């Protein structure tokens, strides 16, 4: 064949230029030697081709700040109705001013910046100011905490899927992202919730693909407007599925996510993962140790999590602080040569104990709350370094059967104690 014909034949399979080096005679056959060369000025083409070098650097810098070892994210992006429900549960009025003062405490508690790399804000909070008239994004930035915003809207149930959902909000997302960037945000976070229901076959392939495509498209739009995207595939704790079933679903979801991101041309080094901690369902009858759960999580990450991404900030998703901290700490103890920073992005695990301090008080207890908040952040930080030592059993999943026996044993012990007290009173009272 002619050299030009040979080059054309190889063209579909390589991005490199091809040139004919020489022809040699071997055993009577004419052999053409081709040399693959990179043409002048060529660059890698996977991801972020629409971004300039400085735009990529800015996104990667934000991702690196979020992935600061020993620091994590305070998730304060609950909408007015969600946070209002928490306030009302402890007898606190739900007003814009109450929400402002509460978020101010979360952003300015003495020493919180030692344990926080970032904060996720609701759009309402993004435009609020502290008592001195300073916008919250600047308050956070001045403390070395990267401010970000939640751009997604409401959940929609997909008809015919048995209850699977998608998150709405892609329409006009670029406009909102530009506004959030101009307001001081430097990243965004989009949550795509999924539920495991083995009886109904959820999540369906349709739901997984639809949600992961949405996350990829969101990430692409965010990067085009200067925001580092945090992608959050959130698989709920509800259900009776086993840890092994959870592992299978999480691998399917994450593999679909990263493939979709690459297909969309997302710049992977300028993005962050916010996954659920892989757990058995809350109603799972089988017990698992915290070490079992930690190994399952590392195994899932090892299957498809790109090393180009600097870290994963796990959500709490209804776990208590001891449960979430125990599992995160165990993960970091066994992650071995895993290149990622594994940290936290917690809301309920941090905030619900703070609001409990307000029960029966009628108003927010800022001094007590801020002190407890920083103590909680110390626990979260230690867990992010694999250094937290809780009580025995923190982070274990106690199966329903074992939990019932445990409660029965405690009730029996309490009954015996009361009987002894009654006998003591009768003899010596």
Coordinates of N, CA and C in Angstrom, one line a residue, residues 87 95-108 128-131 136 364 366 369:
X87 N -36.7 23.2 63.0 CA -36.9 24.2 64.0 C -38.2 23.9 64.8
X95 N -38.4 31.6 60.7 CA -38.4 32.8 60.0 C -37.1 33.0 59.3
X96 N -37.1 33.9 58.3 CA -35.8 34.2 57.6 C -34.8 34.7 58.5
X97 N -35.1 35.5 59.5 CA -34.1 36.0 60.4 C -33.6 34.9 61.3
X98 N -34.5 34.0 61.8 CA -34.0 32.9 62.6 C -33.0 32.0 61.8
X99 N -33.4 31.8 60.5 CA -32.5 31.0 59.7 C -31.2 31.7 59.5
X100 N -31.2 33.0 59.3 CA -29.9 33.8 59.1 C -29.0 33.7 60.3
X101 N -29.6 33.9 61.5 CA -28.8 33.8 62.7 C -28.3 32.4 63.0
X102 N -29.1 31.4 62.7 CA -28.6 30.0 62.9 C -27.4 29.7 61.9
X103 N -27.5 30.1 60.7 CA -26.4 29.8 59.7 C -25.2 30.7 60.1
X104 N -25.4 31.9 60.6 CA -24.3 32.7 61.1 C -23.5 32.0 62.1
X105 N -24.2 31.3 63.1 CA -23.5 30.6 64.1 C -22.7 29.4 63.5
X106 N -23.2 28.7 62.5 CA -22.5 27.6 61.9 C -21.3 28.1 61.2
X107 N -21.3 29.3 60.7 CA -20.1 29.8 59.9 C -19.1 30.5 60.7
X108 N -19.5 31.0 62.0 CA -18.6 31.8 62.7 C -18.2 31.2 64.1
X128 N -27.6 36.3 52.1 CA -27.7 36.9 53.4 C -26.4 37.4 54.0
X129 N -26.5 38.3 55.0 CA -25.3 38.9 55.6 C -25.3 38.6 57.1
X130 N -24.1 38.8 57.6 CA -23.9 38.6 59.1 C -24.3 39.9 59.8
X131 N -24.2 39.9 61.1 CA -24.6 41.1 61.9 C -23.9 42.3 61.5
X136 N -22.4 36.4 53.6 CA -21.9 35.1 54.1 C -20.8 34.5 53.3
X364 N -33.1 29.8 70.0 CA -31.8 29.2 69.7 C -30.8 29.5 70.8
X366 N -27.4 29.9 71.2 CA -26.2 30.1 70.4 C -24.9 29.7 71.1
X369 N -24.8 25.9 71.6 CA -24.8 25.3 70.3 C -23.4 25.4 69.6

